[in-house]
JSON list of C-alpha atoms in Angstrom, two decimals:
[
{"chain": "A", "resi": 1, "resn": "MET", "atom": "CA", "xyz": [-11.88, 27.90, -72.91]},
{"chain": "A", "resi": 2, "resn": "THR", "atom": "CA", "xyz": [-11.04, 29.82, -69.74]},
{"chain": "A", "resi": 3, "resn": "PRO", "atom": "CA", "xyz": [-8.14, 28.79, -67.47]},
{"chain": "A", "resi": 4, "resn": "LEU", "atom": "CA", "xyz": [-10.60, 27.45, -64.88]},
{"chain": "A", "resi": 5, "resn": "GLU", "atom": "CA", "xyz": [-12.44, 25.43, -67.53]},
{"chain": "A", "resi": 6, "resn": "SER", "atom": "CA", "xyz": [-9.11, 24.02, -68.68]},
{"chain": "A", "resi": 7, "resn": "LEU", "atom": "CA", "xyz": [-8.23, 23.00, -65.12]},
{"chain": "A", "resi": 8, "resn": "ARG", "atom": "CA", "xyz": [-11.62, 21.34, -64.67]},
{"chain": "A", "resi": 9, "resn": "ARG", "atom": "CA", "xyz": [-11.18, 19.43, -67.95]},
{"chain": "A", "resi": 10, "resn": "ARG", "atom": "CA", "xyz": [-7.80, 18.15, -66.73]},
{"chain": "A", "resi": 11, "resn": "ALA", "atom": "CA", "xyz": [-9.35, 17.04, -63.43]},
{"chain": "A", "resi": 12, "resn": "GLU", "atom": "CA", "xyz": [-12.10, 15.21, -65.34]},
{"chain": "A", "resi": 13, "resn": "THR", "atom": "CA", "xyz": [-9.52, 13.47, -67.53]},
{"chain": "A", "resi": 14, "resn": "LEU", "atom": "CA", "xyz": [-7.72, 12.33, -64.37]},
{"chain": "A", "resi": 15, "resn": "HIS", "atom": "CA", "xyz": [-11.04, 11.16, -62.83]},
{"chain": "A", "resi": 16, "resn": "LEU", "atom": "CA", "xyz": [-10.39, 13.14, -59.63]},
{"chain": "A", "resi": 17, "resn": "HIS", "atom": "CA", "xyz": [-13.99, 12.82, -58.47]},
{"chain": "A", "resi": 18, "resn": "GLY", "atom": "CA", "xyz": [-13.38, 14.11, -54.94]},
{"chain": "A", "resi": 19, "resn": "LEU", "atom": "CA", "xyz": [-11.82, 17.30, -56.27]},
{"chain": "A", "resi": 20, "resn": "LEU", "atom": "CA", "xyz": [-14.59, 17.71, -58.85]},
{"chain": "A", "resi": 21, "resn": "ALA", "atom": "CA", "xyz": [-17.30, 17.27, -56.19]},
{"chain": "A", "resi": 22, "resn": "HIS", "atom": "CA", "xyz": [-15.94, 20.35, -54.39]},
{"chain": "A", "resi": 23, "resn": "TRP", "atom": "CA", "xyz": [-14.86, 22.22, -57.50]},
{"chain": "A", "resi": 24, "resn": "PRO", "atom": "CA", "xyz": [-16.79, 25.50, -56.88]},
{"chain": "A", "resi": 25, "resn": "GLU", "atom": "CA", "xyz": [-15.02, 26.15, -53.58]},
{"chain": "A", "resi": 26, "resn": "LEU", "atom": "CA", "xyz": [-11.60, 24.75, -54.58]},
{"chain": "A", "resi": 27, "resn": "ALA", "atom": "CA", "xyz": [-11.14, 25.84, -58.20]},
{"chain": "A", "resi": 28, "resn": "ASP", "atom": "CA", "xyz": [-9.48, 29.16, -57.28]},
{"chain": "A", "resi": 29, "resn": "SER", "atom": "CA", "xyz": [-7.00, 27.58, -54.86]},
{"chain": "A", "resi": 30, "resn": "THR", "atom": "CA", "xyz": [-3.38, 28.08, -55.87]},
{"chain": "A", "resi": 31, "resn": "TRP", "atom": "CA", "xyz": [-2.53, 24.44, -55.18]},
{"chain": "A", "resi": 32, "resn": "VAL", "atom": "CA", "xyz": [-4.99, 22.98, -57.72]},
{"chain": "A", "resi": 33, "resn": "GLU", "atom": "CA", "xyz": [-2.84, 23.51, -60.83]},
{"chain": "A", "resi": 34, "resn": "PRO", "atom": "CA", "xyz": [0.35, 22.06, -59.25]},
{"chain": "A", "resi": 35, "resn": "LEU", "atom": "CA", "xyz": [-1.65, 19.10, -57.95]},
{"chain": "A", "resi": 36, "resn": "LEU", "atom": "CA", "xyz": [-2.98, 18.35, -61.42]},
{"chain": "A", "resi": 37, "resn": "ALA", "atom": "CA", "xyz": [0.50, 18.70, -62.93]},
{"chain": "A", "resi": 38, "resn": "TRP", "atom": "CA", "xyz": [1.97, 16.29, -60.35]},
{"chain": "A", "resi": 39, "resn": "GLU", "atom": "CA", "xyz": [-0.79, 13.76, -60.95]},
{"chain": "A", "resi": 40, "resn": "GLU", "atom": "CA", "xyz": [-0.40, 13.99, -64.74]},
{"chain": "A", "resi": 41, "resn": "ALA", "atom": "CA", "xyz": [3.38, 13.56, -64.52]},
{"chain": "A", "resi": 42, "resn": "GLU", "atom": "CA", "xyz": [3.13, 10.59, -62.16]},
{"chain": "A", "resi": 43, "resn": "ARG", "atom": "CA", "xyz": [0.52, 8.83, -64.29]},
{"chain": "A", "resi": 44, "resn": "ALA", "atom": "CA", "xyz": [2.60, 9.41, -67.42]},
{"chain": "A", "resi": 45, "resn": "ARG", "atom": "CA", "xyz": [5.65, 7.97, -65.67]},
{"chain": "A", "resi": 46, "resn": "ARG", "atom": "CA", "xyz": [3.78, 4.90, -64.47]},
{"chain": "A", "resi": 47, "resn": "SER", "atom": "CA", "xyz": [2.19, 4.39, -67.89]},
{"chain": "A", "resi": 48, "resn": "LEU", "atom": "CA", "xyz": [5.59, 4.52, -69.59]},
{"chain": "A", "resi": 49, "resn": "GLU", "atom": "CA", "xyz": [7.06, 2.15, -67.02]},
{"chain": "A", "resi": 50, "resn": "ARG", "atom": "CA", "xyz": [4.19, -0.30, -67.51]},
{"chain": "A", "resi": 51, "resn": "ARG", "atom": "CA", "xyz": [4.35, -0.18, -71.32]},
{"chain": "A", "resi": 52, "resn": "LEU", "atom": "CA", "xyz": [8.13, -0.66, -71.31]},
{"chain": "A", "resi": 53, "resn": "GLY", "atom": "CA", "xyz": [7.72, -3.69, -69.06]},
{"chain": "A", "resi": 54, "resn": "CYS", "atom": "CA", "xyz": [5.08, -5.18, -71.34]},
{"chain": "A", "resi": 55, "resn": "ALA", "atom": "CA", "xyz": [7.11, -4.49, -74.49]},
{"chain": "A", "resi": 56, "resn": "HIS", "atom": "CA", "xyz": [10.02, -6.83, -73.57]},
{"chain": "A", "resi": 57, "resn": "ILE", "atom": "CA", "xyz": [12.44, -4.83, -75.72]},
{"chain": "A", "resi": 58, "resn": "GLY", "atom": "CA", "xyz": [15.48, -5.75, -73.63]},
{"chain": "A", "resi": 59, "resn": "ARG", "atom": "CA", "xyz": [18.83, -3.99, -73.57]},
{"chain": "A", "resi": 60, "resn": "PHE", "atom": "CA", "xyz": [19.99, -2.40, -76.81]},
{"chain": "A", "resi": 61, "resn": "LYS", "atom": "CA", "xyz": [22.48, 0.02, -78.32]},
{"chain": "A", "resi": 62, "resn": "PRO", "atom": "CA", "xyz": [20.96, 3.45, -79.14]},
{"chain": "A", "resi": 63, "resn": "LEU", "atom": "CA", "xyz": [21.07, 4.50, -82.78]},
{"chain": "A", "resi": 64, "resn": "ALA", "atom": "CA", "xyz": [23.30, 7.42, -81.74]},
{"chain": "A", "resi": 65, "resn": "ASP", "atom": "CA", "xyz": [26.04, 4.80, -81.22]},
{"chain": "A", "resi": 66, "resn": "PHE", "atom": "CA", "xyz": [25.22, 2.80, -84.35]},
{"chain": "A", "resi": 67, "resn": "ASP", "atom": "CA", "xyz": [28.07, 2.53, -86.89]},
{"chain": "A", "resi": 68, "resn": "TRP", "atom": "CA", "xyz": [26.24, 3.65, -90.03]},
{"chain": "A", "resi": 69, "resn": "ASN", "atom": "CA", "xyz": [29.42, 3.35, -92.09]},
{"chain": "A", "resi": 70, "resn": "TRP", "atom": "CA", "xyz": [29.85, -0.36, -91.46]},
{"chain": "A", "resi": 71, "resn": "PRO", "atom": "CA", "xyz": [27.02, -1.89, -93.57]},
{"chain": "A", "resi": 72, "resn": "THR", "atom": "CA", "xyz": [27.81, -1.52, -97.26]},
{"chain": "A", "resi": 73, "resn": "GLN", "atom": "CA", "xyz": [24.08, -0.91, -97.81]},
{"chain": "A", "resi": 74, "resn": "CYS", "atom": "CA", "xyz": [21.82, 0.72, -95.22]},
{"chain": "A", "resi": 75, "resn": "ASP", "atom": "CA", "xyz": [19.22, 3.39, -95.97]},
{"chain": "A", "resi": 76, "resn": "ARG", "atom": "CA", "xyz": [19.78, 5.70, -93.01]},
{"chain": "A", "resi": 77, "resn": "THR", "atom": "CA", "xyz": [17.20, 8.20, -94.26]},
{"chain": "A", "resi": 78, "resn": "ALA", "atom": "CA", "xyz": [14.48, 5.55, -94.41]},
{"chain": "A", "resi": 79, "resn": "ILE", "atom": "CA", "xyz": [15.35, 4.32, -90.92]},
{"chain": "A", "resi": 80, "resn": "SER", "atom": "CA", "xyz": [15.28, 7.88, -89.57]},
{"chain": "A", "resi": 81, "resn": "GLU", "atom": "CA", "xyz": [11.81, 8.29, -91.08]},
{"chain": "A", "resi": 82, "resn": "LEU", "atom": "CA", "xyz": [10.68, 5.08, -89.37]},
{"chain": "A", "resi": 83, "resn": "MET", "atom": "CA", "xyz": [11.85, 6.54, -86.06]},
{"chain": "A", "resi": 84, "resn": "GLY", "atom": "CA", "xyz": [9.28, 9.28, -86.68]},
{"chain": "A", "resi": 85, "resn": "LEU", "atom": "CA", "xyz": [6.60, 6.54, -86.34]},
{"chain": "A", "resi": 86, "resn": "ASP", "atom": "CA", "xyz": [4.33, 7.78, -89.14]},
{"chain": "A", "resi": 87, "resn": "PHE", "atom": "CA", "xyz": [4.09, 4.18, -90.39]},
{"chain": "A", "resi": 88, "resn": "LEU", "atom": "CA", "xyz": [2.09, 3.26, -87.29]},
{"chain": "A", "resi": 89, "resn": "HIS", "atom": "CA", "xyz": [-0.72, 5.63, -88.23]},
{"chain": "A", "resi": 90, "resn": "SER", "atom": "CA", "xyz": [-1.22, 3.90, -91.59]},
{"chain": "A", "resi": 91, "resn": "ALA", "atom": "CA", "xyz": [-0.74, 0.34, -90.24]},
{"chain": "A", "resi": 92, "resn": "THR", "atom": "CA", "xyz": [2.28, -0.05, -92.53]},
{"chain": "A", "resi": 93, "resn": "ASN", "atom": "CA", "xyz": [4.51, -3.05, -91.93]},
{"chain": "A", "resi": 94, "resn": "VAL", "atom": "CA", "xyz": [8.31, -2.85, -91.80]},
{"chain": "A", "resi": 95, "resn": "ILE", "atom": "CA", "xyz": [10.63, -5.59, -93.06]},
{"chain": "A", "resi": 96, "resn": "LEU", "atom": "CA", "xyz": [14.35, -5.41, -92.26]},
{"chain": "A", "resi": 97, "resn": "VAL", "atom": "CA", "xyz": [16.26, -7.89, -94.45]},
{"chain": "A", "resi": 98, "resn": "GLY", "atom": "CA", "xyz": [19.93, -8.73, -94.11]},
{"chain": "A", "resi": 99, "resn": "SER", "atom": "CA", "xyz": [22.46, -11.28, -92.98]},
{"chain": "A", "resi": 100, "resn": "SER", "atom": "CA", "xyz": [23.29, -11.79, -89.32]},
{"chain": "A", "resi": 101, "resn": "GLY", "atom": "CA", "xyz": [25.23, -9.14, -87.43]},
{"chain": "A", "resi": 102, "resn": "LEU", "atom": "CA", "xyz": [24.28, -6.03, -89.42]},
{"chain": "A", "resi": 103, "resn": "GLY", "atom": "CA", "xyz": [22.13, -4.37, -86.77]},
{"chain": "A", "resi": 104, "resn": "LYS", "atom": "CA", "xyz": [18.60, -5.38, -87.76]},
{"chain": "A", "resi": 105, "resn": "SER", "atom": "CA", "xyz": [17.62, -6.20, -84.18]},
{"chain": "A", "resi": 106, "resn": "THR", "atom": "CA", "xyz": [19.21, -3.01, -82.86]},
{"chain": "A", "resi": 107, "resn": "ILE", "atom": "CA", "xyz": [17.26, -0.91, -85.35]},
{"chain": "A", "resi": 108, "resn": "ALA", "atom": "CA", "xyz": [14.04, -2.77, -84.51]},
{"chain": "A", "resi": 109, "resn": "GLN", "atom": "CA", "xyz": [14.60, -2.27, -80.77]},
{"chain": "A", "resi": 110, "resn": "ASN", "atom": "CA", "xyz": [15.18, 1.45, -81.24]},
{"chain": "A", "resi": 111, "resn": "ILE", "atom": "CA", "xyz": [11.99, 1.82, -83.27]},
{"chain": "A", "resi": 112, "resn": "ALA", "atom": "CA", "xyz": [10.06, -0.18, -80.66]},
{"chain": "A", "resi": 113, "resn": "TYR", "atom": "CA", "xyz": [11.45, 1.95, -77.82]},
{"chain": "A", "resi": 114, "resn": "GLN", "atom": "CA", "xyz": [10.57, 5.15, -79.66]},
{"chain": "A", "resi": 115, "resn": "ALA", "atom": "CA", "xyz": [7.02, 3.87, -80.12]},
{"chain": "A", "resi": 116, "resn": "VAL", "atom": "CA", "xyz": [6.67, 3.17, -76.40]},
{"chain": "A", "resi": 117, "resn": "LEU", "atom": "CA", "xyz": [7.96, 6.65, -75.54]},
{"chain": "A", "resi": 118, "resn": "HIS", "atom": "CA", "xyz": [5.25, 8.13, -77.76]},
{"chain": "A", "resi": 119, "resn": "GLY", "atom": "CA", "xyz": [2.44, 6.27, -76.02]},
{"chain": "A", "resi": 120, "resn": "HIS", "atom": "CA", "xyz": [2.01, 3.25, -78.31]},
{"chain": "A", "resi": 121, "resn": "THR", "atom": "CA", "xyz": [1.62, -0.32, -77.10]},
{"chain": "A", "resi": 122, "resn": "VAL", "atom": "CA", "xyz": [4.48, -2.53, -78.27]},
{"chain": "A", "resi": 123, "resn": "LEU", "atom": "CA", "xyz": [5.49, -6.18, -78.02]},
{"chain": "A", "resi": 124, "resn": "PHE", "atom": "CA", "xyz": [8.96, -7.39, -79.02]},
{"chain": "A", "resi": 125, "resn": "THR", "atom": "CA", "xyz": [9.53, -11.12, -79.47]},
{"chain": "A", "resi": 126, "resn": "THR", "atom": "CA", "xyz": [11.57, -13.54, -81.53]},
{"chain": "A", "resi": 127, "resn": "ALA", "atom": "CA", "xyz": [9.99, -15.79, -84.13]},
{"chain": "A", "resi": 128, "resn": "GLY", "atom": "CA", "xyz": [10.98, -18.84, -82.08]},
{"chain": "A", "resi": 129, "resn": "GLN", "atom": "CA", "xyz": [9.41, -17.53, -78.87]},
{"chain": "A", "resi": 130, "resn": "LEU", "atom": "CA", "xyz": [6.24, -16.43, -80.63]},
{"chain": "A", "resi": 131, "resn": "LEU", "atom": "CA", "xyz": [5.61, -19.58, -82.65]},
{"chain": "A", "resi": 132, "resn": "ASN", "atom": "CA", "xyz": [6.58, -22.04, -79.92]},
{"chain": "A", "resi": 133, "resn": "ASP", "atom": "CA", "xyz": [4.33, -20.18, -77.48]},
{"chain": "A", "resi": 134, "resn": "LEU", "atom": "CA", "xyz": [1.36, -20.43, -79.83]},
{"chain": "A", "resi": 135, "resn": "ALA", "atom": "CA", "xyz": [2.06, -24.03, -80.88]},
{"chain": "A", "resi": 136, "resn": "ALA", "atom": "CA", "xyz": [2.27, -25.21, -77.25]},
{"chain": "A", "resi": 137, "resn": "LEU", "atom": "CA", "xyz": [-1.37, -24.32, -76.55]},
{"chain": "A", "resi": 138, "resn": "ASP", "atom": "CA", "xyz": [-3.59, -27.40, -76.58]},
{"chain": "A", "resi": 139, "resn": "SER", "atom": "CA", "xyz": [-7.05, -25.84, -76.58]},
{"chain": "A", "resi": 140, "resn": "ASP", "atom": "CA", "xyz": [-8.79, -23.63, -79.10]},
{"chain": "A", "resi": 141, "resn": "SER", "atom": "CA", "xyz": [-9.91, -21.17, -76.43]},
{"chain": "A", "resi": 142, "resn": "ALA", "atom": "CA", "xyz": [-6.36, -20.74, -75.08]},
{"chain": "A", "resi": 143, "resn": "LEU", "atom": "CA", "xyz": [-5.03, -20.29, -78.61]},
{"chain": "A", "resi": 144, "resn": "ARG", "atom": "CA", "xyz": [-7.64, -17.64, -79.41]},
{"chain": "A", "resi": 145, "resn": "ARG", "atom": "CA", "xyz": [-6.75, -15.72, -76.24]},
{"chain": "A", "resi": 146, "resn": "ARG", "atom": "CA", "xyz": [-3.05, -15.88, -77.03]},
{"chain": "A", "resi": 147, "resn": "LEU", "atom": "CA", "xyz": [-3.60, -14.78, -80.63]},
{"chain": "A", "resi": 148, "resn": "ARG", "atom": "CA", "xyz": [-5.56, -11.79, -79.31]},
{"chain": "A", "resi": 149, "resn": "HIS", "atom": "CA", "xyz": [-2.61, -11.00, -77.03]},
{"chain": "A", "resi": 150, "resn": "TYR", "atom": "CA", "xyz": [-0.20, -10.88, -79.97]},
{"chain": "A", "resi": 151, "resn": "ALA", "atom": "CA", "xyz": [-2.68, -9.14, -82.27]},
{"chain": "A", "resi": 152, "resn": "ALA", "atom": "CA", "xyz": [-3.43, -6.30, -79.83]},
{"chain": "A", "resi": 153, "resn": "PRO", "atom": "CA", "xyz": [-0.26, -4.10, -79.72]},
{"chain": "A", "resi": 154, "resn": "SER", "atom": "CA", "xyz": [0.05, -1.09, -81.99]},
{"chain": "A", "resi": 155, "resn": "LEU", "atom": "CA", "xyz": [3.45, -2.46, -82.98]},
{"chain": "A", "resi": 156, "resn": "LEU", "atom": "CA", "xyz": [4.45, -6.13, -82.94]},
{"chain": "A", "resi": 157, "resn": "VAL", "atom": "CA", "xyz": [8.13, -6.83, -83.58]},
{"chain": "A", "resi": 158, "resn": "VAL", "atom": "CA", "xyz": [9.01, -10.38, -84.66]},
{"chain": "A", "resi": 159, "resn": "ASP", "atom": "CA", "xyz": [12.78, -10.73, -84.63]},
{"chain": "A", "resi": 160, "resn": "GLU", "atom": "CA", "xyz": [14.94, -13.42, -86.27]},
{"chain": "A", "resi": 161, "resn": "VAL", "atom": "CA", "xyz": [12.55, -14.91, -88.81]},
{"chain": "A", "resi": 162, "resn": "GLY", "atom": "CA", "xyz": [14.63, -17.32, -90.87]},
{"chain": "A", "resi": 163, "resn": "TYR", "atom": "CA", "xyz": [17.22, -18.48, -88.36]},
{"chain": "A", "resi": 164, "resn": "LEU", "atom": "CA", "xyz": [15.25, -21.68, -87.71]},
{"chain": "A", "resi": 165, "resn": "SER", "atom": "CA", "xyz": [12.92, -23.85, -89.75]},
{"chain": "A", "resi": 166, "resn": "TYR", "atom": "CA", "xyz": [9.33, -24.38, -88.67]},
{"chain": "A", "resi": 167, "resn": "SER", "atom": "CA", "xyz": [6.51, -26.83, -89.20]},
{"chain": "A", "resi": 168, "resn": "ASN", "atom": "CA", "xyz": [3.33, -26.33, -91.20]},
{"chain": "A", "resi": 169, "resn": "ARG", "atom": "CA", "xyz": [1.48, -25.63, -87.95]},
{"chain": "A", "resi": 170, "resn": "HIS", "atom": "CA", "xyz": [3.93, -22.86, -87.09]},
{"chain": "A", "resi": 171, "resn": "ALA", "atom": "CA", "xyz": [3.42, -21.36, -90.55]},
{"chain": "A", "resi": 172, "resn": "ASP", "atom": "CA", "xyz": [-0.36, -21.52, -90.19]},
{"chain": "A", "resi": 173, "resn": "LEU", "atom": "CA", "xyz": [-0.20, -19.82, -86.79]},
{"chain": "A", "resi": 174, "resn": "LEU", "atom": "CA", "xyz": [2.01, -17.01, -88.08]},
{"chain": "A", "resi": 175, "resn": "PHE", "atom": "CA", "xyz": [-0.32, -16.51, -91.04]},
{"chain": "A", "resi": 176, "resn": "GLU", "atom": "CA", "xyz": [-3.33, -16.35, -88.72]},
{"chain": "A", "resi": 177, "resn": "LEU", "atom": "CA", "xyz": [-1.62, -13.72, -86.58]},
{"chain": "A", "resi": 178, "resn": "ILE", "atom": "CA", "xyz": [-0.44, -11.58, -89.50]},
{"chain": "A", "resi": 179, "resn": "ASN", "atom": "CA", "xyz": [-3.88, -11.85, -91.09]},
{"chain": "A", "resi": 180, "resn": "ARG", "atom": "CA", "xyz": [-5.50, -10.55, -87.89]},
{"chain": "A", "resi": 181, "resn": "ARG", "atom": "CA", "xyz": [-3.16, -7.56, -87.85]},
{"chain": "A", "resi": 182, "resn": "HIS", "atom": "CA", "xyz": [-3.34, -6.91, -91.61]},
{"chain": "A", "resi": 183, "resn": "GLU", "atom": "CA", "xyz": [-4.28, -3.28, -92.41]},
{"chain": "A", "resi": 184, "resn": "THR", "atom": "CA", "xyz": [-5.14, -2.54, -88.75]},
{"chain": "A", "resi": 185, "resn": "ARG", "atom": "CA", "xyz": [-1.80, -2.61, -86.90]},
{"chain": "A", "resi": 186, "resn": "SER", "atom": "CA", "xyz": [1.87, -2.51, -87.87]},
{"chain": "A", "resi": 187, "resn": "THR", "atom": "CA", "xyz": [4.17, -5.51, -87.71]},
{"chain": "A", "resi": 188, "resn": "LEU", "atom": "CA", "xyz": [7.95, -5.21, -87.90]},
{"chain": "A", "resi": 189, "resn": "ILE", "atom": "CA", "xyz": [9.85, -8.28, -89.10]},
{"chain": "A", "resi": 190, "resn": "THR", "atom": "CA", "xyz": [13.60, -8.83, -89.11]},
{"chain": "A", "resi": 191, "resn": "THR", "atom": "CA", "xyz": [14.84, -11.66, -91.29]},
{"chain": "A", "resi": 192, "resn": "ASN", "atom": "CA", "xyz": [18.10, -12.99, -92.67]},
{"chain": "A", "resi": 193, "resn": "ARG", "atom": "CA", "xyz": [16.30, -14.59, -95.62]},
{"chain": "A", "resi": 194, "resn": "SER", "atom": "CA", "xyz": [14.91, -13.07, -98.79]},
{"chain": "A", "resi": 195, "resn": "PHE", "atom": "CA", "xyz": [11.24, -13.85, -99.33]},
{"chain": "A", "resi": 196, "resn": "SER", "atom": "CA", "xyz": [12.18, -16.28, -102.10]},
{"chain": "A", "resi": 197, "resn": "ASP", "atom": "CA", "xyz": [13.86, -18.40, -99.40]},
{"chain": "A", "resi": 198, "resn": "TRP", "atom": "CA", "xyz": [10.96, -18.44, -96.96]},
{"chain": "A", "resi": 199, "resn": "ALA", "atom": "CA", "xyz": [9.80, -21.76, -98.38]},
{"chain": "A", "resi": 200, "resn": "GLU", "atom": "CA", "xyz": [12.90, -23.19, -96.68]},
{"chain": "A", "resi": 201, "resn": "VAL", "atom": "CA", "xyz": [11.94, -21.56, -93.38]},
{"chain": "A", "resi": 202, "resn": "PHE", "atom": "CA", "xyz": [8.44, -23.03, -93.61]},
{"chain": "A", "resi": 203, "resn": "PRO", "atom": "CA", "xyz": [8.98, -26.12, -95.80]},
{"chain": "A", "resi": 204, "resn": "ASN", "atom": "CA", "xyz": [5.86, -27.57, -97.44]},
{"chain": "A", "resi": 205, "resn": "ALA", "atom": "CA", "xyz": [3.61, -24.95, -95.85]},
{"chain": "A", "resi": 206, "resn": "ALA", "atom": "CA", "xyz": [0.76, -24.04, -98.19]},
{"chain": "A", "resi": 207, "resn": "CYS", "atom": "CA", "xyz": [0.27, -20.57, -96.68]},
{"chain": "A", "resi": 208, "resn": "VAL", "atom": "CA", "xyz": [3.77, -19.14, -97.30]},
{"chain": "A", "resi": 209, "resn": "VAL", "atom": "CA", "xyz": [2.78, -17.18, -100.41]},
{"chain": "A", "resi": 210, "resn": "ALA", "atom": "CA", "xyz": [-0.31, -15.77, -98.69]},
{"chain": "A", "resi": 211, "resn": "LEU", "atom": "CA", "xyz": [1.74, -14.94, -95.58]},
{"chain": "A", "resi": 212, "resn": "ILE", "atom": "CA", "xyz": [4.29, -12.97, -97.59]},
{"chain": "A", "resi": 213, "resn": "ASP", "atom": "CA", "xyz": [1.49, -11.28, -99.53]},
{"chain": "A", "resi": 214, "resn": "ARG", "atom": "CA", "xyz": [-0.10, -9.99, -96.29]},
{"chain": "A", "resi": 215, "resn": "LEU", "atom": "CA", "xyz": [3.24, -8.77, -94.95]},
{"chain": "A", "resi": 216, "resn": "VAL", "atom": "CA", "xyz": [4.35, -6.84, -98.03]},
{"chain": "A", "resi": 217, "resn": "HIS", "atom": "CA", "xyz": [0.92, -5.49, -99.06]},
{"chain": "A", "resi": 218, "resn": "HIS", "atom": "CA", "xyz": [1.55, -2.24, -97.16]},
{"chain": "A", "resi": 219, "resn": "ALA", "atom": "CA", "xyz": [5.20, -2.46, -96.15]},
{"chain": "A", "resi": 220, "resn": "GLU", "atom": "CA", "xyz": [8.46, -0.57, -95.99]},
{"chain": "A", "resi": 221, "resn": "ILE", "atom": "CA", "xyz": [11.20, -3.04, -96.95]},
{"chain": "A", "resi": 222, "resn": "ILE", "atom": "CA", "xyz": [14.77, -2.09, -96.05]},
{"chain": "A", "resi": 223, "resn": "ALA", "atom": "CA", "xyz": [17.74, -4.24, -97.05]},
{"chain": "A", "resi": 224, "resn": "LEU", "atom": "CA", "xyz": [21.02, -4.19, -95.12]},
{"chain": "A", "resi": 225, "resn": "LYS", "atom": "CA", "xyz": [24.16, -5.64, -96.68]},
{"chain": "A", "resi": 226, "resn": "GLY", "atom": "CA", "xyz": [27.72, -6.12, -95.49]},
{"chain": "A", "resi": 227, "resn": "GLU", "atom": "CA", "xyz": [29.91, -8.19, -93.20]},
{"chain": "A", "resi": 228, "resn": "SER", "atom": "CA", "xyz": [28.71, -9.09, -89.72]},
{"chain": "A", "resi": 229, "resn": "TYR", "atom": "CA", "xyz": [29.50, -6.34, -87.22]},
{"chain": "A", "resi": 230, "resn": "ARG", "atom": "CA", "xyz": [30.05, -9.00, -84.56]},
{"chain": "A", "resi": 231, "resn": "HIS", "atom": "CA", "xyz": [32.65, -10.66, -86.80]},
{"chain": "A", "resi": 232, "resn": "LYS", "atom": "CA", "xyz": [34.30, -7.25, -87.23]},
{"chain": "A", "resi": 233, "resn": "GLU", "atom": "CA", "xyz": [34.41, -6.68, -83.46]},
{"chain": "A", "resi": 234, "resn": "ALA", "atom": "CA", "xyz": [35.75, -10.18, -82.82]},
{"chain": "A", "resi": 235, "resn": "ARG", "atom": "CA", "xyz": [38.51, -9.66, -85.39]},
{"chain": "A", "resi": 236, "resn": "GLU", "atom": "CA", "xyz": [39.44, -6.28, -83.92]},
{"chain": "A", "resi": 237, "resn": "HIS", "atom": "CA", "xyz": [39.57, -7.71, -80.40]},
{"chain": "A", "resi": 238, "resn": "ALA", "atom": "CA", "xyz": [41.75, -10.58, -81.60]},
{"chain": "A", "resi": 239, "resn": "GLU", "atom": "CA", "xyz": [44.10, -8.11, -83.28]},
{"chain": "A", "resi": 240, "resn": "GLN", "atom": "CA", "xyz": [44.28, -6.02, -80.09]},
{"chain": "A", "resi": 241, "resn": "ARG", "atom": "CA", "xyz": [45.11, -9.08, -78.00]},
{"chain": "A", "resi": 242, "resn": "SER", "atom": "CA", "xyz": [47.76, -10.11, -80.53]},
{"chain": "A", "resi": 243, "resn": "ARG", "atom": "CA", "xyz": [49.39, -6.66, -80.43]},
{"chain": "A", "resi": 244, "resn": "LYS", "atom": "CA", "xyz": [49.30, -6.67, -76.63]},
{"chain": "A", "resi": 245, "resn": "ARG", "atom": "CA", "xyz": [50.98, -10.10, -76.46]},
{"chain": "A", "resi": 246, "resn": "LYS", "atom": "CA", "xyz": [53.66, -8.99, -78.92]},
{"chain": "A", "resi": 247, "resn": "ALA", "atom": "CA", "xyz": [54.29, -5.79, -76.95]},
{"chain": "A", "resi": 248, "resn": "THR", "atom": "CA", "xyz": [54.54, -7.77, -73.71]},
{"chain": "A", "resi": 249, "resn": "ALA", "atom": "CA", "xyz": [56.91, -10.29, -75.30]},
{"chain": "A", "resi": 250, "resn": "GLY", "atom": "CA", "xyz": [59.07, -7.49, -76.74]},
{"chain": "A", "resi": 251, "resn": "SER", "atom": "CA", "xyz": [59.45, -5.83, -73.35]},
{"chain": "A", "resi": 252, "resn": "THR", "atom": "CA", "xyz": [60.42, -9.05, -71.55]},
{"chain": "A", "resi": 253, "resn": "PRO", "atom": "CA", "xyz": [64.22, -9.33, -71.01]}
]
């Protein structure tokens, strides 16, 4: 492909029909290539901005600042591989399991952000927000539209599964959603419960076994263990305040 053919292909991709209509007389102009570069950069910026807005990832700590030494068990190599996003191409699910305060949400947010940066569609939500949103719909047509909304992203992150208990209807809705995404798109789940305890999260729900089966069929499961990082920070702050008070008291005549 010649340089001019490459430029024309870029103009076609950008749908610059006015430029293409006058291509024979404009193709050799020195301003054409910079114009295309500016348009490509601006569209990429706006696309990223739009996808970040739709993803609802929220504020988060970058993994560069993550204290990898704090959890007593955390497979850093596996998490680094997930940041490479290969799992999205095979519609592999990701399950982050561990007690509260170990960084599951932070890891999930970083993976979601990385996916957005690489052009993927992403939606980040909590289990409570997702299930209450679906359960509140009172018509089949509205529910179908909302299920399509949650089923569409390349990566759906469902945070905090297990912190609350849900009804049979909630369980059925989550199963329906996971079933729609099964083997076509990746779902990332963070949970503080082992799968053997999910019957307590969805008590008396007949679909729990089938739900877990869909999730783990093609899944990377990573367990995090240790004391809550938030508890650690709270203890350290309390110790700092105590030392400061003692130092102030010691310096008072």
